[in-house]
CSV table of C-alpha atoms in Angstrom, one decimal:
chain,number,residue,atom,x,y,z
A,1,UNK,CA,5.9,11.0,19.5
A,2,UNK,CA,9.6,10.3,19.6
A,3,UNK,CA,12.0,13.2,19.4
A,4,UNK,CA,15.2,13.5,17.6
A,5,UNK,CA,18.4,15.0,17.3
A,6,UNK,CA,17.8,17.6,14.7
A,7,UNK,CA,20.7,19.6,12.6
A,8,UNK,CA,19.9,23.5,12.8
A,9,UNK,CA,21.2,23.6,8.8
A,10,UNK,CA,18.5,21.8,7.5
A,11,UNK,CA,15.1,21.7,9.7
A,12,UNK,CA,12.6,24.4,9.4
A,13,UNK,CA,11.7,25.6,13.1
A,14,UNK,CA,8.3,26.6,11.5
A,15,UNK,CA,5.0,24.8,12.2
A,16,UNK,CA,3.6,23.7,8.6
A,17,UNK,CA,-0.1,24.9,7.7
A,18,UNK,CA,-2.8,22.9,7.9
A,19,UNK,CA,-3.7,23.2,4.3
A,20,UNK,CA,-0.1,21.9,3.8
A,21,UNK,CA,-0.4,19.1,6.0
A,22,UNK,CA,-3.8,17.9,4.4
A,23,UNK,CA,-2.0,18.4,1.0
A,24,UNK,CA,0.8,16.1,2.0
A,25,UNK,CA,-1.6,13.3,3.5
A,26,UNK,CA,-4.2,13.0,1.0
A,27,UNK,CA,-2.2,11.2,-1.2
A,28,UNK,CA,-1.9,6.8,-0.1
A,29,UNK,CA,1.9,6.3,-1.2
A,30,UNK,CA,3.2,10.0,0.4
A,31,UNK,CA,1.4,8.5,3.8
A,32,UNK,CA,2.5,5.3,3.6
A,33,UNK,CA,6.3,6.1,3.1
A,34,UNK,CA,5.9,8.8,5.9
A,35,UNK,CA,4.4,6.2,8.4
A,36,UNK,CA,7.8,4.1,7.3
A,37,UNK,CA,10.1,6.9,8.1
A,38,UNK,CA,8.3,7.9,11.4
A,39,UNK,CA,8.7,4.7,12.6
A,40,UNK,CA,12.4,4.4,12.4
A,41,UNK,CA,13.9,6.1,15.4
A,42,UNK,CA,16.7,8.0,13.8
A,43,UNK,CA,14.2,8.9,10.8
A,44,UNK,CA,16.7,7.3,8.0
A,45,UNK,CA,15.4,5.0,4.8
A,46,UNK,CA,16.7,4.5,1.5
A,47,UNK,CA,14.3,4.5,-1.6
A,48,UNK,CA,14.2,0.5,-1.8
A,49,UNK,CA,13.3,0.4,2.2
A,50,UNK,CA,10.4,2.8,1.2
A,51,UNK,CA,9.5,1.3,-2.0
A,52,UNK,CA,9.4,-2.3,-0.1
A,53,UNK,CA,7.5,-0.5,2.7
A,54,UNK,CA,5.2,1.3,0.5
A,55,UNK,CA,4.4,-2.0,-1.7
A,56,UNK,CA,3.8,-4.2,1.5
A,57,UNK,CA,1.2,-1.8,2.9
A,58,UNK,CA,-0.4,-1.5,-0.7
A,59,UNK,CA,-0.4,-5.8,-0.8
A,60,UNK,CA,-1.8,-5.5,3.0
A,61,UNK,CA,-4.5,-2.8,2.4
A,62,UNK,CA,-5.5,-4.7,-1.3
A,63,UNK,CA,-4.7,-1.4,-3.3
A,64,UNK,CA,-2.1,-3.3,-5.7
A,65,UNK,CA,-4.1,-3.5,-9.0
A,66,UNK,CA,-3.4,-6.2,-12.1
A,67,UNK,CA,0.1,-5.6,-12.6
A,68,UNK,CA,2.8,-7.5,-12.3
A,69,UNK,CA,5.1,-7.3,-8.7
A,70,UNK,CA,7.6,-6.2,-10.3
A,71,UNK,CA,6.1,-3.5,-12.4
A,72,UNK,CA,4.4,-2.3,-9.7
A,73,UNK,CA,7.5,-2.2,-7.8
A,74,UNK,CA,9.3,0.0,-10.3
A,75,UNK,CA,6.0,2.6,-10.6
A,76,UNK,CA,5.9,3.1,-6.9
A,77,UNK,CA,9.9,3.5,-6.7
A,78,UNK,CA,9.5,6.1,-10.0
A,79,UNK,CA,6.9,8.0,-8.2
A,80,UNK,CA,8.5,8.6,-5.0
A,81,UNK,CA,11.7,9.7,-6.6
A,82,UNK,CA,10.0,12.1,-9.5
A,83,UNK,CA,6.6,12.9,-7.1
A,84,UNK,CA,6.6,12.6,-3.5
A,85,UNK,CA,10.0,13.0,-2.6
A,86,UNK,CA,10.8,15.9,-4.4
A,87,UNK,CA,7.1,17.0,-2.5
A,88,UNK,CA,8.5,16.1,0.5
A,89,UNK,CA,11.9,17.5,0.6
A,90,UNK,CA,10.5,21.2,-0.7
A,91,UNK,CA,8.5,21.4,2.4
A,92,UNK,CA,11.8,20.7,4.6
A,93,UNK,CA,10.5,17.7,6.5
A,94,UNK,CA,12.7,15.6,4.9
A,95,UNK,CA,16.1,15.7,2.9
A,96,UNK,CA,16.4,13.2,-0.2
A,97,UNK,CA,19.8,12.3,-1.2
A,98,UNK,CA,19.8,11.2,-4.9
A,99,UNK,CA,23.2,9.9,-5.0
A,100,UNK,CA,23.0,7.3,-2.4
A,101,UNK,CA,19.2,7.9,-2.6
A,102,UNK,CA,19.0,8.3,1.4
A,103,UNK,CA,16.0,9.5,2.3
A,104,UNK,CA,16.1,11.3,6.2
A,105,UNK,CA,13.0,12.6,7.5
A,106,UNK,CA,12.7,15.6,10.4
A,107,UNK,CA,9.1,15.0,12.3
A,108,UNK,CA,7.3,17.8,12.4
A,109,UNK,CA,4.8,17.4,15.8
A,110,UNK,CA,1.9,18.9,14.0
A,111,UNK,CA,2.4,16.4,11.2
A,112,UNK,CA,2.7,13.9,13.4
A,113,UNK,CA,-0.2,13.9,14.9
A,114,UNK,CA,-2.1,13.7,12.5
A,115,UNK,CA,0.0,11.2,10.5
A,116,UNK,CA,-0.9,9.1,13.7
A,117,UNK,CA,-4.3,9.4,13.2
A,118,UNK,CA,-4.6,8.4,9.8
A,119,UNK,CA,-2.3,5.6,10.2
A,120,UNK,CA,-4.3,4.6,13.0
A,121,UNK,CA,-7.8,5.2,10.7
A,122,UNK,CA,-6.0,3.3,7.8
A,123,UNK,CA,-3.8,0.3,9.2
């Protein structure tokens, strides 16, 4: 696990709970953009770079269904920014920016480890 540079304003010193954790990972597309974000080293994506991210693994892993690329482009980009980014960001592990639509996320080491193992279960 990589440590950052964290800003006192806006990361939550508290350890999230399990059930929280298991709540966050249970769904494909939250883990998938999470695995993007943990493995940039300062932690910083914007909603394309996820949505790209998110579709590749989805092509990779055969979970894309009938639809067109580019419809299924636009439903994974609408969920994150209506679902799992607003998911995300109320648990304070990572700030979405709608204006510039900069996502930053702030690792959490009990999430990460166990975001490591699915990744590593999953991929």
């Amino acid at each position: 696990m990589r440590k950052r540079e964290q800003d006192s304003r806006s990361v939550s010193t508290t350890t999230p709970a399990l059930d929280l954790i298991f709540d966050l990972l249970s769904d494909r597309r939250r883990r998938y953009a999470l695995y993007c974000l943990s493995d940039r080293t300062d932690g910083v994506a914007d909603v394309d770079e996820l949505t790209d991210a998110i579709v590749r693994l989805e092509n990779e892993t055969g979970h894309v269904g009938q639809t067109e690329a580019d419809q299924h482009r636009l439903t994974v980009r609408t969920e994150l920014q209506h679902s799992h980014l607003p998911k995300l960001a109320d648990t304070s592990l990572l700030e979405h920016d709608p204006r510039s639509d900069t996502v930053r996320y702030w690792s959490q080491p009990s999430l990460e480890e166990w975001l490591e193992h699915a990744k590593h279960k999953e991929l």
